[in-house]
Amino acid sequence: MTTTTTTPTVAVWKFASCDGCQLNLLNAEDELLDVAEAVTIAYFPEATRAMLPGPYDVSIVEGSITTPEEVERIKHVREISGALITIGACATHGGIQALRNYADVEEYTRYVYAHPEYIETLETSTPISEHVKVDFELRGCPVDKYQLVEVISAFAQGRRPRIPTYSVCVECKRAGNICVPVAHGTPCLGPVTQAGCGAICPSFNRGCYACFGPQDSQNCHGMADRLAALGMTSEEMIRAYRTFNATCEPFQAESLRHERARKAGAEEVEA
Amino acid sequence: MTATDVVRDATAPGPMAPRPFRVVARRQDTHDTATLDLIPLYGEQAKWRSGQFMMLYAFGVGEIAVSISGGALPGEPLRHTIRDVGAVSHALVSSQVGDVIGVRGPFGTSWDAMDAVGGDVMFIAGGIGLAPLRPSILEAMRRRGEFRHVILLYGSRPGEGFLFTDEIEDWERNHGFTVHQGVRAGLAAVTSAPTFDPDHLLTLACGPDIMMEVAAKTLVGKGVPADKVRLSMERSMHCGIGLCGHCQMREAFLCVDGPVFNYDQLIPLLATEEL
Amino acid sequence: MRTMGLAGLDELVAALGRAGYEVYGPRARDGAIVLAPIAGVADLPHGVGDTQDAAFYRLRDRGDAKVFGYSTAVQGLKPVLFPAHELLWKARKTPIGFDVEDADATPPKPRAFLGARDCDLRALAVHDTVLASREFADKAYGQRREGVFVVAVTCSDPCGTCFCVSQGGSPKPQEGYDLALTELLDGDGHRFLVEVGSERGAEILAEVTTTDAPPTDTAAADAVVAEATASMGRTLDTSDLHDVMYAAADSPHWDEVAARCLACTNCTLVCPTCFCTSVEDTTDLTKSMTERHRVWDSCFGSRFSYIHGGVVRESGKSRYRQWITHKLAGYQDQFGLSGCVGCGRCITWCPAAIDITAEAAALRAGLTTGATDALETAGETR
Ligand SMILES: Cc1cc2nc3c(=O)[nH]c(=O)nc-3n(C[C@H](O)[C@H](O)[C@H](O)COP(=O)(O)OP(=O)(O)OC[C@H]3O[C@@H](n4cnc5c(N)ncnc54)[C@H](O)[C@@H]3O)c2cc1C
Ligand code: SF4
Ligand code: SF4
Ligand code: SF4
Ligand code: SF4
Ligand code: FES
């Protein structure tokens, strides 16, 4: 292939995001340092002194767009970046912007965020992809360190990142686990959840909690029927679908369906 | 088969291992498409038939199916024309003379254009689809005297550009090809005043599914037998050898039963969406 | 025919070990029966049975001493002979290009399987056909498959999702084994009737203490088979099934299944005949070494049919259709045999309780009502 004389340059950009995401990025620094042999971390003001001028081969963007100033800044980042990768629920889904759709915002914020007071500033939060072309979105709230490193290395090397989008069940079966809903009657959200964790919870005989957000072909409605068959209540289901990736559309829709049912005091959830 | 009679040759490299080939010539065809000529680093040049494809491997990036666009005469380098649409094709298109890429193959069925000897032959290409047809077009050119009419219908999308334009001019001017070429060139140009004899026409088509299906239907409507229309199909391919299952369309493995099919075989498969 | 007791079975496992085999057998783990390495009879699931239904699996206490009293294990032989993940080759950059080296999949020791059922053996025969008998063979599969020793066992207590009899199978192993056992437990004691299926089988058996089986034992074994044959949990009407599946390609029933199907892939990953895989390439950070891996994949995934520009099977219904049509019809055209051996695993382990036999029946029924409707309409217009 084309031989590059210098290593690819990587820049890390922070936009509006909650503490969880920022912490996690810093957490990944050890792993990123391993990559440092192969790439040059050229710009990462939050973590290092790196402040090399652009353009950059790969830009990692964390956080969402909340102000007109940020709209301009992300356009600039796009211009000086080869590949642009967004990481975390804030950047990929605008964080909690979908919150306004929930009837009980306050209650919801308490579930999800450690510092609910921060939420206010994000009232007009939108995902990066609404403003500029994004080459890859890495999901997670927060993102998985190892997936982050895989995405950075893949783009630095010009290959497609090995980030699966199928269900947790694929990893679960490959790992040789015994399926917990079938063999133990334990509710499991694995079928609607994107793989990436290695099916950790089912490996310990627990149901999947849907950390990685919806898989590419999720059927949340069908899933809810099965969870109900295993005795999960509407309330538990709302919580399940909101725990980590509340703002992902399919999870949100499903949780709202159950919430409406609960409010209406209906025994049966609408079809 | 019983537990004991599985045969195994432990020393031969498996069919999944690519052989290294060197890029000996490179030509930029359009803004996003390039043609590479390849010769093996070790051992003999591969032998192939027109219409077959190779699995090309960009080191450390990945592997994709690419048809052979060069002639199948002995001594010719292996030639591929590749459009940059994603990670692997980008890496291949970006390779330079001297670079080494991996090759597995050849795989799949052939166009068998010589079945048309004595009659008319028509090539229908959409976009990059001209590349897989080129080996057969070269055959028809070299043995031009054995065919009656040779027709090339070549359409491309706006902005996509045209491949092999110098050659097309040569085929038209010096080899008596009837060429209809243009952005969104349609079959109407050929069928409104047909120069071919439907009973003695072999059609070879390569392009998007929908384009090929419309062309095949139109020709069959004009009295061309369905088994005289051949289409080269594209699906996801991970192995090229009938093992990974990705390329299936109902009972067909596109990699070993295709990519070239007679249209009559495809009628039931194309009748259902998302098959 | 010979017979042996539990001690004989232990000797058999030991004899296989001495002959150099790594012996896999049934073990209870995490509330299920899995095939895993065993050291002797002590590792077997004594007195453990199972109850299986759509999306339901539980172990139960049989209240007897049988060691093969369960029905199908969680998986067949597939995870061992065709593992979920394997390295295909490694390549290293060299000054002039790169060198590729195939991985050697030959196991350090050949494998022996104790407790394989008829459905497991027929599924193995399907994999042999698909992976090792056509123009291109899966080299690694051949390496692992070579030298496999099979001690099959007659099913005495089929579960609620078994329907092998509909698919031409039997609770009694038919072929593809080296030794076959039928477990008997009655007033005459706990014993195993042994049938020899190969020379190797006879050689190994010669090292085990056995006695001549009395005619009453053969009769008792026949009774076990007859009873098991009569107690299949499910049935599948296979008449014209191939044509029925193809004719149902545009059935409205697919939408109905798609509403329930979670596209989770479990059915395909537990199916002992499914063979679909993807390749994944990895590199080291400096891109001087690269590896190609093969992993189980499934036609239920969206990326499975991805080509530049889009996914071919975008809808859930097209994916369910691919699965059931391939199993019950496509295999026949491709390999001359059914892709379904009737083991029932896809029914048990589908978290949405989708049942291949029920869906096939619904598709068949849809066709006949469709045809009747068409006939009726034709009558009205006349
Ligand atoms: C028989 C045949 C002949 C062909 N001939 C030619 C030719 O002559 N010239 C030409 O330019 N093209 C040809 N193609 C098309 C070519 O194979 C595709 O353009 C190529 O696969 C694109 O790969 P990519 O990595 O560049 O693009 P991408 O769109 O990134 O990747 C496409 C392929 O990569 C795989 N893939 C992508 N994403 C994922 C994922 N997330 N997980 C798993 N797998 C994934 C899929 O297998 C998919 O087919 C042919 C295809 C076939 C089947
Ligand atoms: S345990 Fe959960 S994740 Fe694992 S296969 Fe079963 S449903 Fe899927
Ligand atoms: S059912 Fe699907 S996964 Fe199984 S073999 Fe067929 S195509 Fe492959
Ligand atoms: S389709 Fe279902 S019943 Fe048939 S072999 Fe596969 S898992 Fe067993
Ligand atoms: S049929 Fe069942 S096991 Fe198969 S993909 Fe659908 S929900 Fe999953
Ligand atoms: S490409 Fe693997 S089976 Fe056809």
Coordinates of C-alpha atoms in Angstrom, one line a residue, chain C:
Chain C
M1 CA -24.3 -57.6 20.6
R2 CA -22.4 -56.7 23.8
T3 CA -23.6 -55.0 26.9
M4 CA -21.7 -53.2 29.7
G5 CA -22.4 -51.5 33.0
L6 CA -21.6 -48.1 34.3
A7 CA -18.1 -49.4 35.1
G8 CA -17.7 -50.5 31.5
L9 CA -18.7 -47.0 30.4
D10 CA -16.0 -45.6 32.6
E11 CA -13.5 -48.0 31.1
L12 CA -14.6 -46.9 27.6
V13 CA -13.9 -43.2 28.5
A14 CA -10.5 -44.3 29.8
A15 CA -9.8 -46.5 26.8
L16 CA -10.5 -43.5 24.5
G17 CA -8.2 -41.4 26.6
R18 CA -5.4 -44.0 26.3
A19 CA -6.0 -44.1 22.6
G20 CA -5.1 -40.4 22.5
Y21 CA -8.6 -38.9 22.3
E22 CA -9.8 -35.8 24.1
V23 CA -13.3 -37.0 25.2
Y24 CA -16.3 -34.7 25.1
G25 CA -19.4 -35.7 26.8
P26 CA -22.6 -34.3 28.4
R27 CA -22.2 -32.2 31.6
A28 CA -24.6 -30.1 33.5
R29 CA -23.5 -26.5 33.6
D30 CA -25.5 -23.3 34.4
G31 CA -28.7 -25.2 34.4
A32 CA -28.3 -26.9 31.1
I33 CA -26.6 -29.9 29.4
V34 CA -23.5 -28.9 27.4
L35 CA -21.0 -31.0 25.6
A36 CA -17.6 -30.5 27.3
P37 CA -14.4 -32.4 28.0
I38 CA -15.0 -35.2 30.5
A39 CA -12.6 -37.4 32.5
G40 CA -15.0 -40.2 33.3
V41 CA -18.5 -41.3 34.2
A42 CA -18.5 -39.2 37.3
D43 CA -18.8 -36.1 35.1
L44 CA -22.0 -37.2 33.4
P45 CA -25.4 -35.8 34.4
H46 CA -26.6 -38.6 36.6
G47 CA -30.4 -38.6 36.9
V48 CA -30.8 -35.3 35.1
G49 CA -33.5 -34.9 32.5
D50 CA -34.7 -31.8 30.7
T51 CA -38.0 -30.1 29.8
Q52 CA -38.0 -28.2 26.6
D53 CA -40.6 -26.1 24.8
A54 CA -40.6 -23.0 22.7
A55 CA -38.3 -20.5 24.5
F56 CA -38.2 -22.8 27.5
Y57 CA -35.5 -25.1 28.9
R58 CA -35.2 -26.5 32.4
L59 CA -33.3 -29.3 33.9
R60 CA -35.2 -31.7 36.1
D61 CA -34.5 -34.4 38.5
R62 CA -35.4 -37.7 36.8
G63 CA -35.6 -39.6 40.0
D64 CA -33.5 -42.4 38.4
A65 CA -29.9 -43.0 37.7
K66 CA -29.8 -42.6 33.9
V67 CA -26.7 -40.7 32.6
F68 CA -28.2 -40.0 29.1
G69 CA -31.7 -39.3 30.3
Y70 CA -31.7 -35.7 28.9
S71 CA -32.7 -35.1 25.2
T72 CA -30.7 -32.6 23.1
A73 CA -27.8 -30.8 24.6
V74 CA -27.6 -27.0 24.2
Q75 CA -25.5 -27.4 21.0
G76 CA -24.6 -30.2 18.8
L77 CA -21.0 -31.0 17.8
K78 CA -20.8 -27.7 15.9
P79 CA -19.0 -25.5 18.4
V80 CA -16.2 -28.1 18.6
L81 CA -15.8 -29.0 15.0
F82 CA -16.8 -25.7 13.5
P83 CA -16.0 -23.2 16.2
A84 CA -17.6 -19.9 16.7
H85 CA -14.3 -18.2 16.0
E86 CA -11.1 -19.2 14.4
L87 CA -7.9 -17.9 12.9
L88 CA -7.7 -18.6 9.2
W89 CA -4.2 -17.2 8.4
K90 CA -1.6 -14.8 9.4
A91 CA 0.3 -12.5 7.0
R92 CA 3.5 -10.7 7.7
K93 CA 4.9 -7.7 5.7
T94 CA 8.2 -8.5 4.0
P95 CA 10.6 -6.2 2.2
I96 CA 9.1 -7.3 -1.1
G97 CA 5.5 -7.8 -0.2
F98 CA 3.9 -10.1 2.3
D99 CA 3.9 -13.8 3.3
V100 CA 0.8 -15.7 4.2
E101 CA 0.7 -18.6 6.6
D102 CA -2.3 -20.8 7.0
A103 CA -3.3 -21.6 10.6
D104 CA -3.2 -25.2 11.5
A105 CA -6.5 -26.2 12.9
T106 CA -5.5 -29.8 13.7
P107 CA -6.4 -30.3 17.4
P108 CA -3.6 -31.3 19.7
K109 CA -5.6 -34.5 20.2
P110 CA -8.3 -36.0 18.1
R111 CA -11.8 -35.7 19.6
A112 CA -14.1 -38.4 20.8
F113 CA -17.8 -37.5 21.4
L114 CA -19.7 -39.5 23.9
G115 CA -23.5 -39.1 23.9
A116 CA -24.0 -37.8 20.3
R117 CA -27.6 -38.3 19.1
D118 CA -28.9 -39.3 15.7
C119 CA -29.8 -35.7 15.0
D120 CA -26.2 -34.7 15.9
L121 CA -24.8 -37.2 13.5
R122 CA -27.1 -36.3 10.7
A123 CA -26.2 -32.6 11.2
L124 CA -22.5 -33.7 11.1
A125 CA -23.2 -35.4 7.8
V126 CA -24.7 -32.1 6.6
H127 CA -21.6 -30.1 7.6
D128 CA -19.4 -32.8 6.0
T129 CA -21.3 -32.3 2.7
V130 CA -21.4 -28.5 2.9
L131 CA -17.9 -27.9 4.2
A132 CA -15.8 -30.9 3.0
S133 CA -17.3 -32.5 -0.1
R134 CA -17.7 -29.8 -2.7
E135 CA -15.2 -28.1 -5.1
F136 CA -13.8 -25.9 -2.3
A137 CA -13.4 -27.3 1.1
D138 CA -13.1 -25.7 4.5
K139 CA -9.5 -26.8 5.3
A140 CA -9.7 -26.1 9.0
Y141 CA -13.0 -28.1 9.3
G142 CA -11.3 -31.0 7.5
Q143 CA -8.4 -30.9 10.0
R144 CA -10.7 -30.9 13.0
R145 CA -13.1 -33.5 11.5
E146 CA -10.4 -36.0 10.7
G147 CA -10.1 -38.7 13.2
V148 CA -13.2 -37.9 15.2
F149 CA -14.5 -40.8 17.2
V150 CA -18.2 -41.0 17.9
V151 CA -20.0 -42.9 20.7
A152 CA -23.6 -42.3 19.9
V153 CA -26.5 -42.8 22.2
T154 CA -30.1 -43.7 21.6
C155 CA -32.6 -41.0 22.8
S156 CA -34.9 -42.5 25.4
D157 CA -36.7 -39.4 26.4
P158 CA -37.2 -36.9 23.5
C159 CA -38.2 -33.4 24.6
G160 CA -41.1 -31.2 23.7
T161 CA -39.3 -29.6 20.7
C162 CA -37.9 -32.8 19.1
F163 CA -39.3 -33.7 15.7
C164 CA -36.4 -35.8 14.1
V165 CA -38.8 -38.5 13.1
S166 CA -40.6 -36.1 10.8
Q167 CA -37.3 -35.3 9.2
G168 CA -36.3 -38.8 8.5
G169 CA -34.3 -39.3 11.7
S170 CA -34.8 -41.7 14.5
P171 CA -34.1 -41.8 18.3
K172 CA -31.8 -44.6 17.4
P173 CA -28.5 -43.6 15.7
Q174 CA -28.5 -44.7 12.1
E175 CA -25.0 -44.1 10.8
G176 CA -21.9 -42.2 11.2
Y177 CA -20.9 -43.6 14.6
D178 CA -18.0 -45.8 15.8
L179 CA -20.0 -47.2 18.7
A180 CA -23.7 -46.7 19.6
L181 CA -25.1 -47.2 23.1
T182 CA -28.7 -47.7 24.3
E183 CA -29.0 -47.0 28.0
L184 CA -31.2 -49.6 29.8
L185 CA -32.4 -49.2 33.4
D186 CA -34.9 -51.7 34.7
G187 CA -35.2 -54.7 37.1
D188 CA -32.1 -56.2 35.3
G189 CA -30.0 -53.2 36.3
H190 CA -28.3 -50.2 34.8
R191 CA -26.5 -51.2 31.6
F192 CA -25.6 -50.1 28.0
L193 CA -26.3 -52.2 25.0
V194 CA -23.4 -51.5 22.5
E195 CA -23.4 -51.7 18.8
V196 CA -20.2 -51.4 16.7
G197 CA -20.2 -49.1 13.7
S198 CA -16.6 -49.2 12.6
E199 CA -13.3 -51.1 13.0
R200 CA -11.9 -48.4 15.3
G201 CA -15.1 -48.8 17.3
A202 CA -14.4 -52.6 17.6
E203 CA -10.8 -52.0 18.6
I204 CA -11.7 -49.6 21.4
L205 CA -14.5 -51.8 22.6
A206 CA -12.1 -54.7 22.9
E207 CA -10.4 -52.9 25.7
V208 CA -13.6 -52.6 27.7
T209 CA -15.2 -55.2 29.9
T210 CA -18.4 -56.3 28.2
T211 CA -20.6 -59.4 28.2
D212 CA -22.8 -60.9 25.6
A213 CA -26.2 -59.2 25.5
P214 CA -29.1 -61.4 26.3
P215 CA -32.0 -61.3 23.8
T216 CA -34.1 -59.6 26.4
D217 CA -31.7 -56.6 26.3
T218 CA -32.1 -56.3 22.5
A219 CA -35.9 -56.4 23.0
A220 CA -35.7 -53.8 25.8
A221 CA -33.6 -51.6 23.5
D222 CA -36.1 -51.9 20.7
A223 CA -38.8 -50.9 23.2
V224 CA -36.9 -47.8 24.2
V225 CA -36.7 -46.8 20.5
A226 CA -40.3 -47.5 19.8
E227 CA -41.4 -45.5 22.8
A228 CA -39.2 -42.6 22.0
T229 CA -40.3 -42.6 18.4
A230 CA -43.9 -42.3 19.6
S231 CA -43.2 -39.4 21.9
M232 CA -41.8 -36.7 19.6
G233 CA -42.8 -33.3 21.0
R234 CA -43.6 -31.9 17.6
T235 CA -44.2 -32.9 14.0
L236 CA -43.5 -31.3 10.7
D237 CA -45.5 -32.2 7.5
T238 CA -42.7 -32.6 5.0
S239 CA -44.8 -33.5 2.0
D240 CA -43.9 -31.2 -0.9
L241 CA -42.2 -29.0 1.7
H242 CA -39.6 -27.8 -0.7
D243 CA -42.2 -26.5 -3.2
V244 CA -44.4 -25.2 -0.4
M245 CA -41.6 -23.0 0.9
Y246 CA -40.7 -21.6 -2.5
A247 CA -44.4 -21.0 -3.3
A248 CA -44.8 -19.1 0.0
A249 CA -42.2 -16.5 -0.9
D250 CA -44.8 -13.7 -1.0
S251 CA -47.0 -15.0 1.8
P252 CA -48.6 -12.3 4.0
H253 CA -47.6 -14.6 6.9
W254 CA -44.0 -13.2 6.9
D255 CA -45.2 -9.9 8.3
E256 CA -46.8 -11.7 11.1
V257 CA -43.7 -13.6 12.0
A258 CA -41.6 -10.5 11.6
A259 CA -43.6 -8.8 14.3
R260 CA -42.5 -11.4 16.8
C261 CA -39.0 -12.2 15.5
L262 CA -36.3 -10.2 17.3
A263 CA -33.7 -10.8 14.6
C264 CA -31.5 -11.9 17.4
T265 CA -29.8 -14.8 15.4
N266 CA -30.2 -17.4 18.2
C267 CA -32.0 -19.9 16.0
T268 CA -29.2 -19.9 13.4
L269 CA -26.4 -20.0 16.0
V270 CA -27.8 -23.1 17.8
C271 CA -28.8 -24.8 14.5
P272 CA -26.3 -27.6 14.0
T273 CA -26.4 -27.3 10.2
C274 CA -26.1 -23.6 9.8
F275 CA -22.7 -22.8 8.4
C276 CA -22.7 -19.0 7.7
T277 CA -19.6 -17.1 8.7
S278 CA -17.9 -13.8 8.2
V279 CA -14.3 -13.0 7.9
E280 CA -12.7 -10.2 10.0
D281 CA -9.3 -8.8 9.5
T282 CA -7.2 -7.5 12.3
T283 CA -3.8 -5.8 12.3
D284 CA -1.2 -4.9 14.8
L285 CA -0.8 -1.2 15.4
T286 CA 2.1 -0.8 13.0
K287 CA 0.2 -2.8 10.3
S288 CA 3.1 -5.2 9.8
M289 CA 1.2 -8.3 10.9
T290 CA -2.3 -9.0 9.9
E291 CA -4.7 -11.9 10.6
R292 CA -7.9 -13.1 9.1
H293 CA -10.5 -14.6 11.4
R294 CA -13.6 -16.5 10.6
V295 CA -16.6 -16.0 12.9
W296 CA -20.1 -17.5 13.0
D297 CA -22.5 -15.1 11.3
S298 CA -26.2 -15.3 10.7
C299 CA -28.6 -14.3 7.9
F300 CA -30.7 -12.5 10.6
G301 CA -28.1 -9.8 10.8
S302 CA -28.5 -6.6 8.8
R303 CA -24.9 -6.4 7.7
F304 CA -25.0 -10.0 6.5
S305 CA -26.4 -9.0 3.1
Y306 CA -24.8 -5.5 3.0
I307 CA -23.3 -4.5 -0.3
H308 CA -22.1 -1.1 -1.2
G309 CA -25.2 1.0 -1.4
G310 CA -27.4 -0.9 1.0
V311 CA -28.7 -4.0 2.7
V312 CA -30.3 -6.6 0.4
R313 CA -32.5 -8.1 3.1
E314 CA -33.6 -5.0 4.9
S315 CA -36.8 -6.1 6.5
G316 CA -37.2 -8.6 9.3
K317 CA -39.6 -10.7 7.2
S318 CA -37.0 -11.2 4.5
R319 CA -34.6 -12.5 7.0
Y320 CA -37.0 -14.9 8.6
R321 CA -37.9 -16.1 5.1
Q322 CA -34.3 -16.6 4.3
W323 CA -33.7 -18.8 7.3
I324 CA -36.8 -21.0 7.1
T325 CA -36.7 -21.3 3.3
H326 CA -33.0 -22.2 3.3
K327 CA -33.5 -24.8 6.0
L328 CA -36.5 -26.5 4.6
A329 CA -35.9 -26.0 0.8
G330 CA -32.7 -24.3 -0.3
Y331 CA -30.4 -27.0 1.2
Q332 CA -32.1 -29.6 -0.8
D333 CA -31.2 -27.9 -4.1
Q334 CA -27.8 -26.9 -2.9
F335 CA -26.7 -30.1 -1.2
G336 CA -29.3 -32.8 -1.9
L337 CA -30.4 -33.0 1.7
S338 CA -32.6 -31.1 4.2
G339 CA -31.0 -28.3 6.2
C340 CA -33.1 -29.3 9.1
V341 CA -32.6 -32.6 11.1
G342 CA -35.5 -31.9 13.4
C343 CA -33.4 -31.4 16.6
G344 CA -35.7 -28.6 17.8
R345 CA -32.9 -26.4 19.1
C346 CA -34.1 -23.4 17.2
I347 CA -37.5 -23.7 18.9
T348 CA -36.2 -24.1 22.4
W349 CA -33.6 -21.4 22.2
C350 CA -35.6 -18.7 20.3
P351 CA -36.2 -16.1 23.0
A352 CA -39.4 -15.2 21.2
A353 CA -40.8 -18.7 21.1
I354 CA -41.0 -18.9 17.3
D355 CA -41.4 -22.5 16.2
I356 CA -40.2 -23.6 12.8
T357 CA -42.8 -26.4 12.7
A358 CA -45.6 -24.0 13.5
E359 CA -44.4 -21.4 11.0
A360 CA -44.0 -24.0 8.2
A361 CA -47.5 -25.3 8.9
A362 CA -48.9 -21.7 8.8
L363 CA -47.2 -21.0 5.5
R364 CA -48.5 -24.2 4.1
A365 CA -52.0 -23.4 5.4
G366 CA -51.7 -19.9 3.9
L367 CA -51.0 -21.4 0.5
T368 CA -54.0 -23.7 0.6
T369 CA -56.4 -21.0 1.8
G370 CA -54.9 -18.7 -0.8
A371 CA -55.5 -21.3 -3.5
T372 CA -59.0 -21.9 -2.3
D373 CA -59.7 -18.1 -2.3
A374 CA -58.4 -18.0 -5.8
L375 CA -60.6 -20.8 -6.8
E376 CA -63.6 -19.2 -5.2
T377 CA -63.0 -15.9 -6.9
A378 CA -62.7 -17.7 -10.1
G379 CA -66.0 -19.3 -9.4
E380 CA -67.8 -16.0 -8.7
T381 CA -66.6 -14.3 -11.8
R382 CA -67.7 -17.2 -14.0

